[in-house]
Protein backbone atom coordinates (compact mmCIF):
# COMPACT_ATOMS: atom_id res chain seq x y z
CA MET A 1 63.75 147.04 130.42
CA SER A 2 63.11 145.82 126.89
CA TRP A 3 60.20 143.67 128.17
CA TRP A 4 58.62 146.73 129.79
CA GLU A 5 59.02 148.89 126.68
CA GLU A 6 57.60 146.14 124.47
CA GLU A 7 54.59 145.76 126.77
CA ASN A 8 54.02 149.52 126.73
CA GLN A 9 54.03 149.57 122.94
CA LYS A 10 51.14 147.05 123.02
CA ARG A 11 49.12 148.87 125.67
CA VAL A 12 45.66 150.24 125.00
CA ASP A 13 43.57 152.54 127.17
CA GLU A 14 42.64 150.45 130.18
CA THR A 15 40.71 150.40 133.41
CA VAL A 16 42.94 149.54 136.34
CA LEU A 17 41.71 148.46 139.76
CA PHE A 18 43.97 150.05 142.36
CA ASN A 19 43.32 150.08 146.10
CA GLY A 20 39.70 149.10 145.50
CA LEU A 21 39.09 151.94 143.03
CA LYS A 22 38.79 151.83 139.25
CA PHE A 23 40.96 154.23 137.25
CA THR A 24 40.95 154.93 133.55
CA VAL A 25 44.53 154.96 132.29
CA ASP A 26 45.37 156.41 128.89
CA ARG A 27 47.79 154.15 127.03
CA ARG A 28 50.27 157.04 126.77
CA VAL A 29 50.36 157.59 130.55
CA PHE A 30 52.36 155.52 133.04
CA SER A 31 50.18 152.63 134.19
CA PRO A 32 49.78 151.75 137.88
CA ASN A 33 48.85 148.22 136.81
CA LEU A 34 50.74 145.78 139.06
CA ARG A 35 51.54 143.69 136.00
CA MET A 36 53.69 146.60 134.77
CA THR A 37 55.16 148.01 137.99
CA TYR A 38 55.03 147.94 141.78
CA SER A 39 56.30 151.51 142.16
CA THR A 40 52.82 153.08 142.37
CA TYR A 41 51.74 150.51 144.94
CA LEU A 42 54.87 151.13 147.02
CA SER A 43 54.31 154.91 146.76
CA SER A 44 50.73 154.53 147.96
CA ILE A 45 51.94 153.00 151.24
CA PHE A 46 53.46 156.37 152.19
CA LEU A 47 50.04 157.99 151.88
CA ASN A 48 48.56 156.10 154.84
CA ASN A 49 49.23 159.04 157.17
CA VAL A 50 48.29 162.15 155.18
CA ARG A 51 45.17 163.20 157.10
CA GLY A 52 45.30 166.99 157.54
CA LYS A 53 48.50 167.33 155.50
CA GLU A 54 49.26 169.15 152.26
CA VAL A 55 50.39 166.77 149.51
CA LEU A 56 52.10 167.35 146.15
CA ASP A 57 51.81 164.48 143.65
CA LEU A 58 54.75 165.23 141.40
CA GLY A 59 54.35 163.53 138.02
CA CYS A 60 50.70 162.67 138.75
CA GLY A 61 50.16 160.51 135.63
CA SER A 62 46.60 159.19 135.83
CA GLY A 63 45.99 160.83 139.23
CA VAL A 64 45.95 157.63 141.30
CA LEU A 65 48.15 158.96 144.13
CA SER A 66 46.41 162.36 144.16
CA ILE A 67 43.00 160.74 144.51
CA LEU A 68 44.23 158.36 147.23
CA SER A 69 45.71 161.33 149.12
CA ALA A 70 42.40 163.21 149.02
CA LYS A 71 40.43 160.10 149.93
CA ARG A 72 42.73 159.52 152.92
CA GLY A 73 42.07 162.99 154.30
CA ALA A 74 44.82 165.28 152.98
CA SER A 75 43.84 168.91 153.60
CA LYS A 76 45.24 169.99 150.23
CA VAL A 77 46.33 168.01 147.17
CA VAL A 78 48.17 169.38 144.16
CA ALA A 79 48.57 167.08 141.14
CA LEU A 80 51.39 168.24 138.86
CA ASP A 81 52.62 166.77 135.57
CA ASN A 82 54.40 168.15 132.52
CA ASP A 83 52.50 165.87 130.14
CA PRO A 84 49.19 167.36 128.91
CA ILE A 85 47.82 163.84 128.31
CA ALA A 86 48.47 162.96 131.96
CA ILE A 87 46.73 166.16 133.04
CA LEU A 88 43.62 165.21 131.06
CA ASN A 89 43.77 161.64 132.40
CA THR A 90 44.05 162.91 136.00
CA LYS A 91 41.08 165.25 135.55
CA GLU A 92 39.02 162.40 134.08
CA ASN A 93 39.75 160.19 137.10
CA ILE A 94 39.02 162.98 139.58
CA LYS A 95 35.64 163.47 137.91
CA ARG A 96 35.04 159.72 138.09
CA HIS A 97 35.77 159.62 141.84
CA ARG A 98 34.27 162.96 142.87
CA SER A 99 31.70 161.34 145.18
CA ARG A 100 34.42 159.40 147.04
CA LEU A 101 36.54 162.48 147.66
CA ARG A 102 34.16 163.99 150.25
CA ASN A 103 34.27 167.38 148.51
CA LYS A 104 38.08 167.50 148.70
CA LYS A 105 39.44 169.57 145.85
CA ILE A 106 42.48 168.42 143.95
CA GLU A 107 44.29 171.23 142.15
CA VAL A 108 45.64 169.95 138.83
CA LEU A 109 48.54 171.84 137.27
CA GLU A 110 50.51 171.34 134.08
CA GLY A 111 54.25 171.99 134.16
CA ASP A 112 57.08 170.91 136.38
CA ILE A 113 57.94 171.69 139.97
CA PHE A 114 60.22 174.55 138.94
CA GLN A 115 57.94 176.09 136.35
CA PRO A 116 54.21 175.40 136.32
CA GLN A 117 52.74 176.49 132.98
CA ASP A 118 50.62 179.12 134.70
CA GLU A 119 53.28 181.59 135.80
CA GLU A 120 50.89 183.06 138.38
CA VAL A 121 50.96 179.78 140.31
CA LYS A 122 53.27 179.57 143.30
CA LEU A 123 53.45 175.97 144.48
CA GLY A 124 54.42 176.78 148.05
CA THR A 125 55.53 174.09 150.46
CA PHE A 126 54.10 170.70 151.34
CA ASP A 127 54.08 168.22 154.20
CA VAL A 128 54.38 165.33 151.74
CA ILE A 129 55.77 165.16 148.21
CA ILE A 130 55.16 161.89 146.44
CA ALA A 131 56.81 161.25 143.09
CA ASN A 132 56.69 158.17 140.91
CA LEU A 133 58.70 159.56 138.01
CA PRO A 134 60.44 158.23 134.90
CA ILE A 135 63.69 159.72 136.19
CA ALA A 136 66.30 157.03 135.92
CA PHE A 137 66.54 156.15 132.23
CA LYS A 138 65.76 157.25 128.71
CA SER A 139 62.79 155.61 127.09
CA SER A 140 60.83 156.22 123.93
CA PHE A 141 57.70 155.90 126.09
CA TRP A 142 58.38 159.35 127.59
CA SER A 143 59.45 161.04 124.36
CA PHE A 144 57.86 164.38 125.37
CA HIS A 145 60.70 165.08 127.81
CA THR A 146 63.28 167.48 126.46
CA GLN A 147 65.76 167.53 129.32
CA ASP A 148 68.07 164.64 130.15
CA TYR A 149 66.64 162.57 133.02
CA ALA A 150 69.87 162.61 135.01
CA GLU A 151 70.02 166.41 134.79
CA LYS A 152 66.34 166.77 135.73
CA PHE A 153 66.64 164.34 138.64
CA GLU A 154 69.74 166.07 140.00
CA LEU A 155 67.96 169.43 139.80
CA LEU A 156 64.95 167.96 141.62
CA ILE A 157 67.00 166.38 144.42
CA SER A 158 69.11 169.49 145.00
CA ASN A 159 66.01 171.73 145.25
CA LEU A 160 63.38 169.49 146.82
CA HIS A 161 63.91 171.02 150.28
CA ASN A 162 62.57 174.33 148.92
CA PHE A 163 59.16 172.71 148.46
CA LEU A 164 58.97 170.90 151.80
CA LYS A 165 57.65 172.31 155.05
CA PRO A 166 59.83 171.83 158.14
CA LYS A 167 59.67 168.10 158.97
CA GLY A 168 58.11 167.49 155.55
CA ARG A 169 58.84 164.25 153.73
CA ALA A 170 59.49 163.42 150.08
CA TYR A 171 58.97 159.90 148.78
CA LEU A 172 60.49 159.15 145.38
CA ALA A 173 59.87 155.89 143.57
CA TRP A 174 61.11 154.49 140.31
CA ALA A 175 60.94 151.17 138.57
CA SER A 176 63.41 148.47 139.57
CA PHE A 177 65.01 148.59 136.12
CA GLY A 178 66.06 152.22 136.63
CA ASN A 179 69.70 153.28 136.67
CA ARG A 180 70.51 152.56 140.32
CA GLU A 181 74.11 153.81 140.04
CA LEU A 182 72.97 157.17 138.68
CA ILE A 183 70.43 157.61 141.45
CA THR A 184 72.95 156.61 144.13
CA ASP A 185 75.57 159.03 142.75
CA ILE A 186 73.13 161.94 142.81
CA CYS A 187 71.53 161.18 146.20
CA VAL A 188 74.57 160.22 148.24
């Protein structure tokens, strides 16, 4: 993981080509650049069959998976992140790709799945929840988090069913250098 953290310290705002689309990625937001991680790419595979479905992109980052969901025909897309920089980055990329989204609206919310910042918002349930989260380790890169990752991940796993429709699916990804034992202990 030290290589990854060192590379992130050197990052600058960048334009990333992902799935044939260009995305602006703020240096403080998780990058979908394949040089840094395959987790966003792997997550995108699960979005091949979202036509007519409601999708929650949990930890939306730069909005890549939200935009792909809308482009692939999701009937509703909610992009949620607790980082205000990620929220701005997602909105910037939605604006950039507006013409490709065929008038599909992506609702962008700041907060976490249990407590969106706007207390009037009720997330509801989704057919697909996609999450590419920094949930398996502590890193200075995500210094805005106040709750221990293990605690947050356990809370998410134990409550995820409350946000899924019957027969809904959740796809969670994390980098290969994550704490595999921790994730296995919580999920099994």
